C-alpha positions as a printed Julia matrix, in Angstrom:
352×3 Matrix{Float64}:
 -20.06  -57.35  -52.51
 -20.36  -53.57  -52.71
 -19.92  -51.49  -49.61
 -22.91  -49.63  -48.22
 -22.97  -45.91  -48.79
 -21.88  -45.34  -45.19
 -20.29  -47.46  -42.49
 -21.96  -46.67  -39.16
 -19.58  -46.84  -36.2
 -20.38  -46.49  -32.5
 -17.26  -45.59  -30.49
 -17.05  -46.05  -26.72
 -15.86  -42.79  -25.13
 -17.19  -43.48  -21.65
 -13.71  -42.98  -20.15
 -13.82  -39.29  -21.13
 -15.52  -38.82  -17.76
 -12.04  -39.12  -16.2
 -10.11  -35.96  -17.24
  -6.34  -35.71  -16.83
  -5.86  -39.4   -17.6
  -4.39  -41.32  -20.51
  -7.74  -42.8   -21.52
  -9.31  -39.33  -21.55
  -6.62  -38.15  -23.96
  -6.9   -41.26  -26.11
 -10.67  -41.01  -26.53
 -10.88  -37.24  -27.09
  -7.91  -37.0   -29.45
  -8.92  -40.04  -31.48
 -12.51  -38.76  -31.74
 -11.31  -35.34  -32.93
  -9.07  -36.94  -35.55
 -11.71  -39.38  -36.79
 -14.13  -36.49  -37.29
 -11.55  -34.83  -39.55
 -10.87  -37.85  -41.78
 -14.04  -39.95  -41.69
 -15.56  -38.61  -44.91
 -12.6   -40.03  -46.83
 -13.93  -43.42  -45.75
 -17.7   -42.69  -45.96
 -18.01  -43.37  -42.25
 -20.73  -42.08  -39.92
 -19.82  -41.9   -36.24
 -21.63  -41.86  -32.94
 -19.94  -41.64  -29.53
 -21.05  -43.52  -26.44
 -20.65  -41.18  -23.47
 -22.04  -40.14  -20.1
 -23.6   -36.73  -19.61
 -20.42  -35.62  -17.83
 -18.54  -36.02  -21.11
 -20.61  -33.53  -23.12
 -18.41  -30.55  -22.27
 -15.33  -32.33  -23.66
 -16.84  -33.46  -26.98
 -19.66  -30.95  -27.46
 -20.23  -30.94  -31.21
 -20.42  -34.6   -32.19
 -23.26  -37.13  -32.46
 -23.73  -38.92  -29.16
 -25.53  -41.73  -27.47
 -25.88  -41.01  -23.75
 -25.36  -44.04  -21.51
 -28.47  -44.94  -19.52
 -29.11  -47.21  -16.56
 -30.58  -49.78  -18.96
 -27.34  -49.71  -20.97
 -25.42  -50.66  -17.84
 -27.65  -53.71  -17.41
 -28.37  -54.74  -21.01
 -26.32  -53.08  -23.7
 -27.71  -53.11  -27.23
 -26.87  -51.07  -30.3
 -29.01  -49.7   -33.09
 -29.63  -52.23  -35.87
 -27.95  -49.83  -38.31
 -24.68  -49.95  -36.35
 -22.09  -51.82  -38.42
 -19.09  -51.66  -36.09
 -18.61  -51.02  -32.39
 -15.21  -49.75  -31.2
 -14.41  -50.77  -27.63
 -11.62  -48.34  -26.77
 -10.43  -50.01  -23.54
  -9.6   -53.64  -22.84
 -11.58  -53.62  -19.57
 -14.51  -51.62  -20.91
 -18.05  -52.32  -19.71
 -19.92  -52.12  -23.0
 -19.8   -54.94  -25.55
 -22.91  -55.37  -27.73
 -24.04  -58.76  -28.92
 -24.07  -59.73  -32.58
 -21.97  -56.76  -33.69
 -18.51  -56.54  -35.21
 -16.25  -55.2   -32.5
 -12.85  -53.51  -32.69
 -11.06  -53.78  -29.35
  -8.16  -51.48  -28.45
  -5.81  -52.95  -25.85
  -3.65  -50.37  -24.13
  -1.76  -52.6   -21.75
  -1.89  -55.52  -19.34
  -0.4   -53.44  -16.53
  -2.46  -55.28  -13.94
  -0.11  -58.25  -14.4
   2.67  -56.09  -12.92
   0.7   -53.96  -10.44
  -1.96  -56.13   -8.82
  -1.99  -59.11   -6.49
  -1.96  -62.51   -8.18
  -5.62  -63.06   -7.3
  -6.69  -59.69   -8.74
  -4.52  -60.14  -11.83
  -6.14  -63.5   -12.6
  -9.62  -61.96  -12.42
  -8.7   -59.07  -14.7
  -6.94  -61.38  -17.12
 -10.13  -63.46  -17.42
 -12.15  -60.31  -18.11
  -9.79  -59.16  -20.87
  -9.95  -62.66  -22.37
 -13.75  -62.51  -22.43
 -13.58  -59.16  -24.2
 -11.06  -60.5   -26.71
 -13.41  -63.43  -27.39
 -16.18  -60.95  -28.28
 -14.01  -58.91  -30.64
 -13.52  -59.36  -34.38
 -10.38  -57.22  -34.69
  -7.75  -56.34  -32.08
  -5.5   -53.29  -31.88
  -2.6   -52.68  -29.48
  -1.09  -49.24  -28.94
   2.49  -50.56  -28.97
   4.4   -53.63  -30.08
   5.16  -54.33  -26.43
   1.44  -54.36  -25.58
   0.76  -56.71  -28.48
   3.51  -59.11  -27.44
   2.22  -59.05  -23.86
  -1.24  -60.05  -25.08
   0.13  -62.82  -27.29
   2.15  -64.15  -24.35
  -0.66  -64.2   -21.79
  -3.93  -64.48  -23.71
  -5.52  -66.42  -26.58
  -6.5   -64.32  -29.59
  -7.65  -67.3   -31.71
  -5.97  -66.08  -34.91
  -7.97  -62.85  -34.94
  -6.42  -59.95  -36.87
  -4.21  -57.98  -34.5
  -2.63  -54.66  -35.47
  -0.41  -52.13  -33.74
  -1.57  -48.52  -34.1
   0.55  -46.02  -32.25
  -1.19  -43.2   -30.45
  -0.8   -39.75  -31.87
   0.37  -36.73  -29.95
  -1.37  -33.38  -30.01
   0.66  -30.33  -29.13
  -0.43  -27.19  -27.33
  -1.31  -24.3   -29.65
  -2.71  -21.81  -27.15
  -1.12  -18.65  -25.79
   2.14  -18.89  -23.87
   1.64  -17.82  -20.25
   4.19  -15.84  -18.24
   3.98  -18.07  -15.19
   2.05  -21.19  -14.11
  -0.09  -21.72  -11.01
   3.02  -22.93   -9.15
   6.17  -21.02  -10.06
   9.4   -22.82   -9.1
  12.46  -20.98   -7.88
  15.38  -21.67  -10.19
  15.96  -24.73  -12.4
  13.61  -27.7   -12.13
  12.96  -31.15  -13.52
   9.42  -32.09  -14.5
   7.26  -35.2   -14.56
   3.58  -35.8   -15.15
   1.1   -38.63  -14.65
  -1.5   -39.91  -12.22
   0.32  -40.24   -8.89
   0.16  -44.02   -8.53
   2.81  -46.62   -7.6
   3.2   -47.79  -11.21
   4.52  -44.33  -12.13
   7.43  -44.99   -9.76
   7.91  -41.31   -8.89
   9.44  -42.14   -5.51
  12.77  -43.04   -7.17
  13.25  -39.45   -8.36
  14.19  -37.45   -5.21
  17.71  -38.9    -5.35
  18.29  -36.72   -8.43
  18.13  -33.63   -6.19
  21.23  -34.52   -4.19
  24.18  -32.11   -4.45
  22.3   -29.52   -6.53
  19.61  -26.86   -6.17
  17.06  -28.4    -8.54
  13.36  -28.7    -7.76
  11.29  -31.74   -8.79
   7.76  -30.92   -9.99
   5.27  -33.77  -10.39
   1.89  -32.93  -11.93
  -1.15  -35.21  -12.05
  -4.12  -36.52  -10.09
  -3.04  -37.2    -6.52
  -3.38  -40.34   -4.4
  -2.05  -41.69   -1.12
   1.1   -42.74   -3.0
   2.31  -39.15   -2.72
   3.19  -39.89    0.91
   5.65  -42.54   -0.29
   7.3   -39.93   -2.52
   7.51  -37.46    0.35
   9.04  -40.04    2.69
  11.69  -40.87    0.12
  12.45  -37.16   -0.28
  12.97  -36.87    3.49
  15.61  -39.61    3.35
  17.7   -37.35    1.13
  16.84  -34.14    2.96
  15.2   -32.66   -0.16
  11.54  -32.7     0.89
  11.3   -28.91    0.45
  12.28  -29.26   -3.21
   9.77  -31.97   -4.19
   6.5   -30.38   -5.33
   3.47  -32.58   -6.09
   1.13  -29.99   -7.56
  -1.92  -32.02   -8.68
  -3.65  -31.83  -12.07
  -2.77  -28.9   -14.33
  -4.32  -27.24  -17.36
  -2.78  -27.28  -20.84
  -1.23  -23.81  -20.6
   0.52  -24.7   -17.33
   1.71  -27.98  -18.8
   3.11  -26.12  -21.79
   5.01  -23.78  -19.43
   6.53  -26.63  -17.42
   7.61  -28.55  -20.52
   8.98  -25.42  -22.13
  11.0   -24.27  -19.1
  12.15  -27.46  -17.39
  15.82  -28.43  -17.36
  14.84  -32.04  -18.11
  11.83  -34.35  -18.2
  11.88  -37.55  -16.11
   9.5   -40.5   -16.45
  10.5   -43.6   -14.43
   7.24  -45.52  -14.92
   7.36  -49.31  -14.68
   4.02  -50.04  -16.38
   3.1   -48.27  -19.63
   1.28  -49.38  -22.75
   2.63  -46.43  -24.71
   4.02  -43.43  -22.77
   2.58  -40.25  -24.27
   4.43  -37.81  -21.97
   7.71  -39.05  -23.48
   6.62  -37.85  -26.92
   5.38  -34.57  -25.47
   8.75  -33.9   -23.84
  10.65  -34.68  -27.05
   8.38  -32.26  -28.91
   9.78  -29.52  -26.67
  13.33  -30.66  -27.42
  14.04  -31.55  -23.81
  16.51  -34.1   -22.42
  14.18  -36.95  -21.5
  15.07  -39.61  -18.93
  12.88  -42.72  -18.8
  12.82  -46.28  -17.49
  13.74  -49.43  -19.4
  10.43  -51.07  -18.47
   7.49  -52.21  -20.62
   6.81  -50.06  -23.72
   9.08  -47.11  -22.94
  12.24  -48.26  -24.78
  10.1   -48.93  -27.86
   8.68  -45.41  -27.78
  11.78  -43.54  -26.58
  14.3   -45.33  -28.81
  17.68  -43.57  -28.92
  16.08  -40.17  -28.48
  15.91  -40.64  -24.69
  18.25  -41.42  -21.82
  17.56  -44.44  -19.63
  17.67  -44.97  -15.89
  19.18  -48.1   -14.38
  16.68  -50.97  -14.72
  16.59  -51.47  -10.96
  16.7   -47.71  -10.2
  19.89  -47.83   -8.15
  20.07  -44.28   -6.72
  23.78  -43.75   -7.33
  23.53  -45.04  -10.9
  20.52  -42.84  -11.55
  22.37  -39.74  -10.43
  25.31  -40.62  -12.68
  23.02  -41.34  -15.65
  21.24  -38.04  -15.11
  24.47  -36.03  -14.93
  26.0   -37.77  -17.94
  22.79  -37.42  -19.94
  22.59  -33.67  -19.36
  26.21  -33.31  -20.46
  25.67  -35.42  -23.58
  22.49  -33.56  -24.5
  24.49  -30.42  -25.26
  25.8   -32.23  -28.37
  22.41  -33.42  -29.63
  20.5   -32.13  -32.61
  17.27  -30.98  -30.98
  15.45  -30.9   -34.34
  15.82  -34.67  -34.58
  13.9   -35.07  -31.31
  11.17  -32.71  -32.47
  10.82  -34.4   -35.86
  10.54  -37.78  -34.19
   7.83  -36.53  -31.83
   5.85  -35.13  -34.74
   5.85  -38.53  -36.47
   3.2   -39.63  -33.93
   0.03  -38.33  -35.57
  -3.56  -38.75  -34.4
  -4.66  -38.26  -38.0
  -2.6   -41.27  -39.07
  -4.02  -43.3   -36.2
  -7.57  -42.26  -37.12
  -7.06  -43.3   -40.74
  -5.83  -46.72  -39.68
  -8.87  -47.21  -37.45
 -11.2   -46.08  -40.23
  -9.67  -48.65  -42.56
 -10.37  -51.36  -39.99
 -13.98  -50.15  -39.56
 -14.51  -50.32  -43.3
 -12.94  -53.74  -43.71
 -15.06  -55.19  -40.91
 -18.25  -53.7   -42.32
 -17.57  -55.45  -45.63
 -17.14  -58.87  -44.04
 -20.14  -61.15  -43.84
């Protein structure tokens, strides 16, 4: 059977309405990369978004989500493939070939047992509707295989890419630390585990800067800082723009990321791109992504062990070849990810 002249793909980018999040980055960066490579695959794209998303993806072909879509979601008859970009997404058309990207099953580790069971059932329903599954890490894939039934559906791992800042270098960010500092970034939620970090400020003059959307969890971090008498050197600065983020990565003494629930861990790759000593947890996908290019905190985050690991890591880093870290970071390409997705779109469109 010959392929049609074009494969028409509708891609769910509804989560772009949440800036400064991992799903925002995933959807925008993947969309940008697909637009660059799609003609190699004779693919036509349309992006499912809310009106709030227009300013982030202004030049592409869109379908704006309506109230009717939220009640009864249908696609154009010419749509060959629908890409559901989030395992708990709301939009799954009937009688269409669906690619489902699964980022993680973090709810199994974060939520109450009752809530986790409900979310697990929802992901299973979405898997049942899909024709092809994609995980963003081998860990995420193995987690799905362990907890859910994929019914022998094709299941690939496609690593996220990493886009690097290319704008002007600023002289100082919105918050300018005094002296050396360590940096972390991510939505300020319990799964990010930031409260274990203030212990690293003992017996030194370092400042800890945490950037990202705030929540009530920041009070837990502050209370932990008070235990060590370092509350004045823990700065939770909220969301930041790309130029500020570039400054913090470029100028930090080290990057720290103690998260206990990740499907991938994009900030790890960003930090390695800047050639920084990067300290991460041994939980979920992070060892897979960090490999031997990172240093690892004690699995149980024992404060004394963490301080020792941090000190020893900084000393060891002086002997490292920074170019190896940078080369590794650059191996994570959104263009490569986009090509792999386009190949899946094409193969599904050809199937009866």
